[in-house]
XYZ file of C-alpha atoms in Angstrom:
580
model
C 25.299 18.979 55.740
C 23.142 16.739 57.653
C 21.674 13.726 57.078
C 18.109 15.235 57.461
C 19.078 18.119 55.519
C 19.973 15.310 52.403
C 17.340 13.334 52.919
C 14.963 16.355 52.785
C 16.422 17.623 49.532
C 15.865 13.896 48.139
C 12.400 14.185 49.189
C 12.064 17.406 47.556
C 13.589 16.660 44.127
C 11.261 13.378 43.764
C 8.260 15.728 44.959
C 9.335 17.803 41.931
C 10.201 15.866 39.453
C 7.099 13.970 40.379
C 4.950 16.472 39.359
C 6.588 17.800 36.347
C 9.309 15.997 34.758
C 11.728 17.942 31.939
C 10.203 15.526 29.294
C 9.587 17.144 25.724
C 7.437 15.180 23.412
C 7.719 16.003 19.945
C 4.841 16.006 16.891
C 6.501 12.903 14.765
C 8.054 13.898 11.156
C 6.682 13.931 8.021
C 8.614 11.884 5.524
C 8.040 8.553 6.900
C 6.302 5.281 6.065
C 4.830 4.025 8.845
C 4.185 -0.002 9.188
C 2.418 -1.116 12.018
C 1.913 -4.617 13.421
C 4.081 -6.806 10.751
C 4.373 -10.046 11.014
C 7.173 -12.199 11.395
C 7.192 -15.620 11.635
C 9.364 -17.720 13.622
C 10.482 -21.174 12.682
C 8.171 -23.183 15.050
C 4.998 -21.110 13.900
C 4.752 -18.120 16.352
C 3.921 -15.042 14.818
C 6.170 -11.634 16.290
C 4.999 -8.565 15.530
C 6.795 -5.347 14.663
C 6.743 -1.721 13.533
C 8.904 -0.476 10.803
C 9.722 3.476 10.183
C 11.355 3.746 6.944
C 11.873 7.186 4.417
C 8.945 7.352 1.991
C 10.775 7.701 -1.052
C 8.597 9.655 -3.192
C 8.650 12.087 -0.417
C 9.679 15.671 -1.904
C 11.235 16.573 2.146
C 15.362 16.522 2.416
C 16.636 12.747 3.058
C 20.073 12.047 4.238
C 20.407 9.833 1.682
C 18.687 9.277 -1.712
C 17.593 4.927 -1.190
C 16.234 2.802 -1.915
C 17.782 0.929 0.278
C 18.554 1.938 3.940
C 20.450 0.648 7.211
C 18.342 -0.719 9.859
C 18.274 -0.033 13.591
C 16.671 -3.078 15.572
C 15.539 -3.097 18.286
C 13.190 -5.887 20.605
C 12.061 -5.869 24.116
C 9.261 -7.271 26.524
C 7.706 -2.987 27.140
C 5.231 -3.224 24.618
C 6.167 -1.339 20.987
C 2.814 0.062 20.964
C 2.953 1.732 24.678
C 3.399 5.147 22.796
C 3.120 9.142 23.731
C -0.622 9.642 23.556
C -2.406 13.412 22.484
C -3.229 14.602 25.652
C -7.089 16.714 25.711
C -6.591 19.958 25.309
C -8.809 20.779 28.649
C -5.397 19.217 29.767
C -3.284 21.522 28.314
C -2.553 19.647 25.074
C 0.663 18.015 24.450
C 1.832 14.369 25.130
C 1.955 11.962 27.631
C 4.683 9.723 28.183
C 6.206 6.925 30.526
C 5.172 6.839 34.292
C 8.988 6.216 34.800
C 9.803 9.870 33.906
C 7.601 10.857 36.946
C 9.423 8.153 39.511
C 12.703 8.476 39.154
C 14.027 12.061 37.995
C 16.872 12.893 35.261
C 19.246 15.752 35.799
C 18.874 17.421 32.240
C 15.719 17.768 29.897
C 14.710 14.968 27.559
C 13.189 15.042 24.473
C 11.840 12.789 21.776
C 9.333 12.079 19.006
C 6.080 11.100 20.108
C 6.798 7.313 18.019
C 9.174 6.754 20.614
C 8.674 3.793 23.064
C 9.982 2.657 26.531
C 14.209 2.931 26.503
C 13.837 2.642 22.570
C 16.001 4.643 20.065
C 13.410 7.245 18.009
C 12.693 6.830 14.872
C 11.695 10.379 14.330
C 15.462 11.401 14.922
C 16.853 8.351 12.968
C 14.284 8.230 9.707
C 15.036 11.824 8.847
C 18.787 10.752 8.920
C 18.000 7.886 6.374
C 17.437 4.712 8.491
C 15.318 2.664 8.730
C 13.957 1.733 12.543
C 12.097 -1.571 13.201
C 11.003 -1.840 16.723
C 9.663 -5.535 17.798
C 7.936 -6.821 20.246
C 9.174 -9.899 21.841
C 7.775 -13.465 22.012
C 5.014 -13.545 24.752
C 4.868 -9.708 25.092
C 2.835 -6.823 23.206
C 1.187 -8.107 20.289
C 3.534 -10.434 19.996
C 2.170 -14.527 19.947
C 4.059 -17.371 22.388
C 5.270 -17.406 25.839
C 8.112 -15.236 26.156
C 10.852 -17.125 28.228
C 13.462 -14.109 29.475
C 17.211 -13.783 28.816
C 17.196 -17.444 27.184
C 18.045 -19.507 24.035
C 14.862 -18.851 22.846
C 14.587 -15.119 23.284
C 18.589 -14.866 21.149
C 16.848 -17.270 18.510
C 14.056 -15.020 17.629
C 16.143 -12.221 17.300
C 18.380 -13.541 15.396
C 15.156 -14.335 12.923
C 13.883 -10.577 13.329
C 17.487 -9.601 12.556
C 17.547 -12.003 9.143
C 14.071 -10.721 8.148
C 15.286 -7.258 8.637
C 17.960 -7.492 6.600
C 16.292 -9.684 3.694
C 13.233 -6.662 3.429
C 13.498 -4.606 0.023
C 13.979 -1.632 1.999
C 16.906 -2.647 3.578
C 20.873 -2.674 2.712
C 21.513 -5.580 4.303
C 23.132 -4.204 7.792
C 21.436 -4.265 10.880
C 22.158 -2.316 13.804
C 21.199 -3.184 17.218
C 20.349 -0.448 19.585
C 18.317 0.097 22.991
C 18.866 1.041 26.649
C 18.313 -1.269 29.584
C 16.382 -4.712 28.323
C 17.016 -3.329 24.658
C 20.825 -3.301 25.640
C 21.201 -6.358 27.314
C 19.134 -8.838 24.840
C 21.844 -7.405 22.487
C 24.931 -9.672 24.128
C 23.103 -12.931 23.407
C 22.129 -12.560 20.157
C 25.471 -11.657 18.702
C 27.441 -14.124 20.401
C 25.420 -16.722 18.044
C 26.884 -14.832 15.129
C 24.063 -13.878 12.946
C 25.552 -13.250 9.284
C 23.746 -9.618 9.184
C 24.469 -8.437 12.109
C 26.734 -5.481 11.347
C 27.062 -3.396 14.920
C 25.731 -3.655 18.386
C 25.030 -0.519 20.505
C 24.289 -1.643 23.889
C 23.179 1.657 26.219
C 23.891 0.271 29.383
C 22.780 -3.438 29.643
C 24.163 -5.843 32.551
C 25.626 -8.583 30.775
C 25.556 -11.073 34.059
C 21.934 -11.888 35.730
C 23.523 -13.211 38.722
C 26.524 -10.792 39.164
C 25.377 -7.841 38.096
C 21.481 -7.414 39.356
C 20.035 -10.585 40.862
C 23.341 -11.273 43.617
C 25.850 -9.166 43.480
C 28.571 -10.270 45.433
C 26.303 -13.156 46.252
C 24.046 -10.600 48.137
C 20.281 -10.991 47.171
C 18.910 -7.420 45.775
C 15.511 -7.311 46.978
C 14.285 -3.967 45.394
C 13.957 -3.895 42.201
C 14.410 -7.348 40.956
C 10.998 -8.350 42.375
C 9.065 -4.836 40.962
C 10.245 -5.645 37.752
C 9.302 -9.748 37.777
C 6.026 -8.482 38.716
C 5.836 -5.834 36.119
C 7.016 -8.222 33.372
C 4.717 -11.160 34.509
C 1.852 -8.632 34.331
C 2.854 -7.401 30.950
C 2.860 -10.653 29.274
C 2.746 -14.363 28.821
C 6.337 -15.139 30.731
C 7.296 -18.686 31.875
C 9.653 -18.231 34.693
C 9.139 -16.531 37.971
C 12.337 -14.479 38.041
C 12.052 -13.524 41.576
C 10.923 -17.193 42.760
C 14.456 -18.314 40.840
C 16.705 -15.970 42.482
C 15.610 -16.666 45.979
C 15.646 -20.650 45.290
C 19.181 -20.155 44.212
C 21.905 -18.739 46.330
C 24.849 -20.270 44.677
C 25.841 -20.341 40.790
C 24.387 -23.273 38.938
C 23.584 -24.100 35.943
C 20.345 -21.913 35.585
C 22.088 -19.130 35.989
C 24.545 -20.093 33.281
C 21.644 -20.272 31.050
C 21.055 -16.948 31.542
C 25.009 -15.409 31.079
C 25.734 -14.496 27.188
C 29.317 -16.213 25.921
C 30.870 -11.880 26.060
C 34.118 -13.955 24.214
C 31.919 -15.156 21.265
C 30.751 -11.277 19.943
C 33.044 -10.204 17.023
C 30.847 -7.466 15.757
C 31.658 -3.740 16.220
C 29.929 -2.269 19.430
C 29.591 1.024 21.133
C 28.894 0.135 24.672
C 27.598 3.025 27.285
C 29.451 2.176 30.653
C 27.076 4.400 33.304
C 29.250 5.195 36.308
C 25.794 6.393 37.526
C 24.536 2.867 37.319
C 25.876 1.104 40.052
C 23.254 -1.011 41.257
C 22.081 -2.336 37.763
C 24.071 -1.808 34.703
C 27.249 -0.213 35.216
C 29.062 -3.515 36.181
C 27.473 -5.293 33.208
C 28.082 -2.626 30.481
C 32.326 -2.699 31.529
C 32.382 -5.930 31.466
C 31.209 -6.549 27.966
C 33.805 -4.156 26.738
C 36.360 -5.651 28.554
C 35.242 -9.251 27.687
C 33.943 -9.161 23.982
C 36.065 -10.452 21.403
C 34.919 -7.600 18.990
C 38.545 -6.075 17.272
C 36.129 -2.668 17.178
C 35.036 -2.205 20.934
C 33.958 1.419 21.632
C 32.980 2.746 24.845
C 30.799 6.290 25.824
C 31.285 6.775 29.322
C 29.548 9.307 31.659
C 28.217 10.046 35.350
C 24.855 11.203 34.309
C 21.112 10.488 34.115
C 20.816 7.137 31.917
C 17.630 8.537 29.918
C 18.573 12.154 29.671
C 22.194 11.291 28.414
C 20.726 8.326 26.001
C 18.323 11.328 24.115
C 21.151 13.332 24.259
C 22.262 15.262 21.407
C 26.429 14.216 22.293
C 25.342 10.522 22.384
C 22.582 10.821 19.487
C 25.788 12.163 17.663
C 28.059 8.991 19.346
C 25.240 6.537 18.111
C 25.018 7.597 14.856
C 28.907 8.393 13.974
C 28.896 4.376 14.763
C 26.390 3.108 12.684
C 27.686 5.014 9.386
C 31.144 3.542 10.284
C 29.625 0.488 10.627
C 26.341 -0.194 8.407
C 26.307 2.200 5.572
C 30.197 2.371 4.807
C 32.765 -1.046 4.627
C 33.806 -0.834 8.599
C 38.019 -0.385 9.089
C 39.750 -2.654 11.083
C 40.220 0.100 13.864
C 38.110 3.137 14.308
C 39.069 6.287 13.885
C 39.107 8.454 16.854
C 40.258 6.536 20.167
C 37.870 4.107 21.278
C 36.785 5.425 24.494
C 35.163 8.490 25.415
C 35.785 9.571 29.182
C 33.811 11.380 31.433
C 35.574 12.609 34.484
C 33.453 14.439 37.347
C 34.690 16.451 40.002
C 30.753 16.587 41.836
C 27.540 15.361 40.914
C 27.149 17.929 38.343
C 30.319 19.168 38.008
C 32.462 17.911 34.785
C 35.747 17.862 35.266
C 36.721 16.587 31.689
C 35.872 14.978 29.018
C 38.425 13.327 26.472
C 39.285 10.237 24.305
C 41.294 7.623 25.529
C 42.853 4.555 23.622
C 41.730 1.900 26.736
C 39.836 1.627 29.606
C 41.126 2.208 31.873
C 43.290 4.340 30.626
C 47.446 3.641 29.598
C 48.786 5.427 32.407
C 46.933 3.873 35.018
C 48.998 3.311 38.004
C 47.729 0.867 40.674
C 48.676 2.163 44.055
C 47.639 0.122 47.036
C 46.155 1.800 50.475
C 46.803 -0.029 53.297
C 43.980 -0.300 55.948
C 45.667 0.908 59.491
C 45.112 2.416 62.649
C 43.169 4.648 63.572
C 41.682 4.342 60.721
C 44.024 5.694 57.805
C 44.198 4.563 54.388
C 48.450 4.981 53.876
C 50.811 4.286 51.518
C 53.079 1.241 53.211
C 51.384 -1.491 55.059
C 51.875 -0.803 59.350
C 53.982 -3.751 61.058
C 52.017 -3.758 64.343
C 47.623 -5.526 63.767
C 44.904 -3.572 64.691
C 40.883 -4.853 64.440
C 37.792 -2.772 64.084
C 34.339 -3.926 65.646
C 31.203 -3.245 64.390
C 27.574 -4.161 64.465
C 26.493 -5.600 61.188
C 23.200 -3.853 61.610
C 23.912 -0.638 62.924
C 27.967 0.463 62.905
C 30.654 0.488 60.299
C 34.451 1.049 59.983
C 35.763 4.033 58.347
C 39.622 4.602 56.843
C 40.051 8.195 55.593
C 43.015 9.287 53.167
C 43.719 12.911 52.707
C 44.500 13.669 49.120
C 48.331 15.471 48.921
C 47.717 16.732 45.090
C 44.986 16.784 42.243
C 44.538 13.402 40.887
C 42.084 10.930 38.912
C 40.473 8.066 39.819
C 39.629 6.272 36.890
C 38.237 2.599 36.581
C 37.021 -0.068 39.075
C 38.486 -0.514 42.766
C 39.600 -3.680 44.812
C 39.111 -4.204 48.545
C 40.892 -6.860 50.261
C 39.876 -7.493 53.762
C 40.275 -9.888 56.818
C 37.030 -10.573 58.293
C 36.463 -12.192 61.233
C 32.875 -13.130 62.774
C 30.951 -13.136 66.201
C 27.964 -14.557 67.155
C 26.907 -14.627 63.109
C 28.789 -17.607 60.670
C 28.406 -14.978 57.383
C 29.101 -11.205 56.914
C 27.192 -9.154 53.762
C 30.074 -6.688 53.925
C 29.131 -3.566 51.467
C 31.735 -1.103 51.073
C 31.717 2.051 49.734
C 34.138 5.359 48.482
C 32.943 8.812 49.676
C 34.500 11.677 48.455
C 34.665 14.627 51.266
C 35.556 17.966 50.235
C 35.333 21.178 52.819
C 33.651 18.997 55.712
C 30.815 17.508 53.638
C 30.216 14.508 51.364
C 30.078 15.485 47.662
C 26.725 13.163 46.522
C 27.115 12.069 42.728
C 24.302 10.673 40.035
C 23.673 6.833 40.944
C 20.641 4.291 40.160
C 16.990 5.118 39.884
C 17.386 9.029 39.650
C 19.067 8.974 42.867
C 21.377 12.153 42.607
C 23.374 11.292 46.447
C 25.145 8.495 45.732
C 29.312 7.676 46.539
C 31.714 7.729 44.820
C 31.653 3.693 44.448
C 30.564 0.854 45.948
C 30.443 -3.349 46.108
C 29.739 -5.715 48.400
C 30.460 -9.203 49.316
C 29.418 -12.265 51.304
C 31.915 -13.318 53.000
C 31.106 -16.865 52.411
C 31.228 -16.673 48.709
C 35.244 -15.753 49.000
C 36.551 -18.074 46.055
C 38.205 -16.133 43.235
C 37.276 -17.375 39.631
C 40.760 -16.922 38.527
C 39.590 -16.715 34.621
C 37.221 -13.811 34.873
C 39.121 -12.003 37.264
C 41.723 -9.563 35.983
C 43.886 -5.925 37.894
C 41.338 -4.371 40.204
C 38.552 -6.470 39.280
C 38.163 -9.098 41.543
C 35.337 -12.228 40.373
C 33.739 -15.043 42.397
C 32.611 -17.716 41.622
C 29.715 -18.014 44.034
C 29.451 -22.236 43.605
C 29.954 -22.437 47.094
C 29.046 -20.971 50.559
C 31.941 -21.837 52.873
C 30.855 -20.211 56.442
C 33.024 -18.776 59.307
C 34.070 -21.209 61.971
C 34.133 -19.368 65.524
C 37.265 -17.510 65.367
C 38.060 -18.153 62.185
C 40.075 -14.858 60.198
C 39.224 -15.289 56.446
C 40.368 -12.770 53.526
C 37.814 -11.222 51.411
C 37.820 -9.598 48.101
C 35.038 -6.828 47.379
C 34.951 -5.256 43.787
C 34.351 -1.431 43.984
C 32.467 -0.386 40.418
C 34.187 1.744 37.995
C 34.300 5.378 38.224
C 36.141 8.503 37.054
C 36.407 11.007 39.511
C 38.727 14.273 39.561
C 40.045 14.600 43.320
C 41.795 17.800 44.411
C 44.482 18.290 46.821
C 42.659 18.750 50.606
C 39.633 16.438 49.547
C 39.093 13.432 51.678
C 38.702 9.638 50.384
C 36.143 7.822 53.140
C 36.802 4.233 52.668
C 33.477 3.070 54.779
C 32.726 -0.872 55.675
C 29.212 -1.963 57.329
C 27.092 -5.011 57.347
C 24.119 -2.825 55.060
C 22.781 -0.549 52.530
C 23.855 2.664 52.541
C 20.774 4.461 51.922
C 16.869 3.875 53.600
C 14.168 2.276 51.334
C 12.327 5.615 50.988
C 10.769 6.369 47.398
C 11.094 9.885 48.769
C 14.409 10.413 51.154
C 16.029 6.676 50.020
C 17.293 5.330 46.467
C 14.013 3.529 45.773
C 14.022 0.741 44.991
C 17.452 -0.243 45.888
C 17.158 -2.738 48.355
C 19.490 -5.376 49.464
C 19.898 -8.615 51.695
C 21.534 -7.411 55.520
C 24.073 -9.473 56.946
C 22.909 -12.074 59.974
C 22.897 -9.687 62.787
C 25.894 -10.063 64.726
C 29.726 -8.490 64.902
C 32.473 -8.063 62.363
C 36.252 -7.903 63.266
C 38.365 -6.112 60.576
C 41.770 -7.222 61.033
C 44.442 -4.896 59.093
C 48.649 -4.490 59.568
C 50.863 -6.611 60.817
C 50.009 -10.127 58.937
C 46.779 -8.722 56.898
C 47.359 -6.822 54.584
C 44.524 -5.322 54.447
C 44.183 -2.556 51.680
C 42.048 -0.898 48.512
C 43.651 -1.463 44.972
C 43.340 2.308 43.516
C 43.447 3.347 39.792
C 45.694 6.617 39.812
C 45.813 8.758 37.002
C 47.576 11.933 36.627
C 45.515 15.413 35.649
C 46.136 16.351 31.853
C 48.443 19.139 31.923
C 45.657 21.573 29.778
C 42.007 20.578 30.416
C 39.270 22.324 29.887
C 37.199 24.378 32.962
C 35.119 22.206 35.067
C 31.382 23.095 33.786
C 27.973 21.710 35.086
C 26.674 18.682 33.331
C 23.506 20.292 31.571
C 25.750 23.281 30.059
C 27.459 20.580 27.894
């Protein structure tokens, strides 16, 4: 398949989806109390504001269970509470309306929820009938919310650690709150329960990035310059916020102390938590989301994987299920020590749509994991023992790449993140933005996978790099998962050969014997800035034009760190994702 040919099918599922999204709204449920606009009052004065669903108890209707007290799922977020499904006229058609989102950036399976549902929030008409109560808050400076909200801080973590103690001291409650949200909702999450708040029983982040700097705002040290400036603008428009988050990122290059300010202590979180580690995520949460379960001190650390669409498989009725199996473990009965089933549910995809597997594992990656190590050599082969004679690959950082293929001998997995260690030398330029990404070829043509922003052509995997940001942070960094730590910029002196570690994103991906694995290394994106044919917005920093020199065998050994996993002996048949 062409290039043309993809991007026109791109074009043609946005054009689609634009038009008519597979968004249900449903009529909300009777049963409920419904508090709008209650205030809470935070320590220096300013006045939050929240809604609260909660089972009417003198309602005749089946309730999960009898009251009068219930668990609470929290949840708080700058996206405005209040910006609800609205009754559309019936010279429309009827119906609901919901988020302009759903129209930008298309989901591979149908959604549906309650029309009391806001922006990435759980429902409360699924959770009410099931006998919780759900309190959704708006943040400081946002919604009807009072103050000026300052984003990812000290601040933010303190009031929700107040919303969290209010919930819990309120008649209706049992005195365990839940956190639980997608995006924002998951990533406020980290802060807050690293301070410990005494009724705080469970976290459920739904794929949150858990590092401003690493995961979103410079990965690799590369400035992302697509959707980190939409949504400061969006935000700043929204509400009352004191920081310019876009202005901040491009004043600061290297890791300081701001951006410290901004990174949650992952060590100091001891409650249970269900993370949702996206492999479809790359380019905002996925990182993130595995690196709070890797990182958290929490003895129960759970983790729902999957290679889907992050709203579709959040409303889903398998992760809806997930969600809730967690919260009665861990806020209406006395949570064990160790949960019950393994802690990790896995995801394995053959295709975009295609599931391989799904199964429980005790770890993640999984025990079993072998590491193999493919060695960079000519002409470009990715092979098994390291070739004695050097070769170097040239490219332009603006326009070529390198490619190593590896033809796959038998059916294996790939499961878990990647490591790419490579010799770069420079010409002409004293910094290379390397980006490097895993494409999985099968019969002649790349198989495209679920990524970022709807985008359903994505590799395999991908990272990327400055090469002048090459330090290791030896504490963070652990097998396969190589971390910088981006306090200096230490450019390439003319003919200079330095080694560089890129850190490929997690995946789980069933390869068959005859498939191709295209190791490809360029100086840019992969994809145009299209909202039609592109992954809009994804949009990162290029490399100073120039040339990079590769350098593998002989001396540099130059190779990808590979998490091999051998194919269950009895799995199930490979189905598509939205006949789960």
């Amino acid at each position: 398949m062409t290039d043309v040919r993809r991007q026109f099918r791109r074009a043609v599922r946005r054009l689609r989806n634009a038009a008519k999204p597979a968004v249900t709204v449903t009529a909300p449920p009777t049963g409920v109390v419904v508090e709008r606009d209650v205030v809470v009052t935070m320590p220096d004065g300013v006045d939050l504001r929240v809604n609260v669903f909660r089972p009417d108890a003198g309602s005749d209707g089946d309730r999960a269970r009898p009251g009068p007290t219930y668990p609470v799922v929290l949840s708080a977020h700058p996206y405005g509470k209040d910006n609800l499904p609205r009754r559309k006229p019936a010279w429309l058609g009827g119906g609901y309306t919901f988020a302009a989102q759903y129209h930008a950036f298309p989901q591979p399976d149908p959604i549906s929820f309650s029309a009391w549902t806001s922006w990435e929030a759980p429902d409360p008409g699924w959770w009410v009938p099931r006998g919780y109560v759900v309190v959704n808050a708006d943040l400081r400076g946002f919604g009807h919310s009072d103050g000026t909200a300052e984003l990812l801080s000290e601040q933010e973590a303190a009031d929700y650690e107040q919303l969290i103690a209010w919930a819990a001291s309120q008649p209706w409650s049992n005195g365990r709150v839940g956190l639980l949200g997608v995006s924002y909702l998951a990533l406020a999450q980290y802060r807050v329960a690293a301070r410990r708040p005494p009724h705080l029983a469970a976290i459920c982040p739904w794929e949150g990035f858990s590092d401003l700097y690493r995961d979103f705002a410079r990965p690799g040290g590369v400035r992302e310059d697509g959707f980190l400036p939409l949504w400061s603008r969006l935000t700043a428009r929204a509400g009352r916020v004191e920081e310019d988050l876009r202005a901040q990122q491009a004043a600061r290059p290297l890791w300081d102390d701001w951006w410290q300010s901004k990174t949650p202590d992952l060590t100091a979180i001891d409650v249970p938590m269900l993370v949702c580690g996206s492999f479809s995520d790359h380019d905002l949460h996925s990182r993130g989301s595995f690196e709070a379960f890797r990182r958290a001190g929490s003895a129960d650390k759970r983790l729902f994987t999957h290679r889907g669409g992050k709203w579709s498989t959040f409303y889903s009725a398998e992760a809806l299920a997930a969600q809730h199996a967690f919260f009665e473990d861990t806020l209406v009965a006395a949570p064990a020590a160790v949960p019950a089933t393994p802690a990790v549910r896995l995801e394995v995809r053959s295709a975009g749509a295609v599931v391989a597997d799904v199964r429980h594992e005790s770890a993640f990656p999984p025990a079993g994991t072998a590491w193999r190590t493919w060695y960079l050599t000519a002409p470009g082969a990715l092979v098994d023992i390291a070739a004695a004679n050097e070769a170097t690959y040239r490219f332009d950082t603006a326009t070529g790449r390198a490619r190593f293929v590896r033809r796959i001998a038998e059916d294996v997995e790939l499961v878990g993140p990647v490591a790419l260690r490579l010799y770069v030398e420079t010409i002409d330029c004293p910094d290379i933005h390397v980006f490097a990404g895993i494409e999985l070829w099968r019969n002649g043509i790349r198989v495209g996978f679920e990524g970022s922003y709807g985008f359903a052509d994505d590799l395999l995997t991908h990272g990327m790099q400055k090469s002048s940001h090459r330090d290791l942070d030896p504490d963070l960094s652990a097998t396969g998962v190589p971390v910088h730590s981006h306090r200096d910029a230490v450019l390439h002196e003319p003919g200079e050969i330095v080694p560089v570690d890129v850190a490929l994103l997690p995946s789980a991906t069933r390869v068959s014997a005859g498939d191709e694995i295209h190791l490809v290394v360029q100086g840019h994106w992969f994809f145009p800035v299209d909202p039609l044919r592109g992954q809009f917005p994804a949009k990162y920093e290029a490399s100073p034009p120039g040339t990079a020199v590769l350098h593998c065998g002989g001396r540099y050994d130059a190779a990808l760190l590979v998490p091999e996993l051998a194919v269950p002996t009895s799995t199930p048949t490979p189905t598509s994702a939205s006949s789960r």
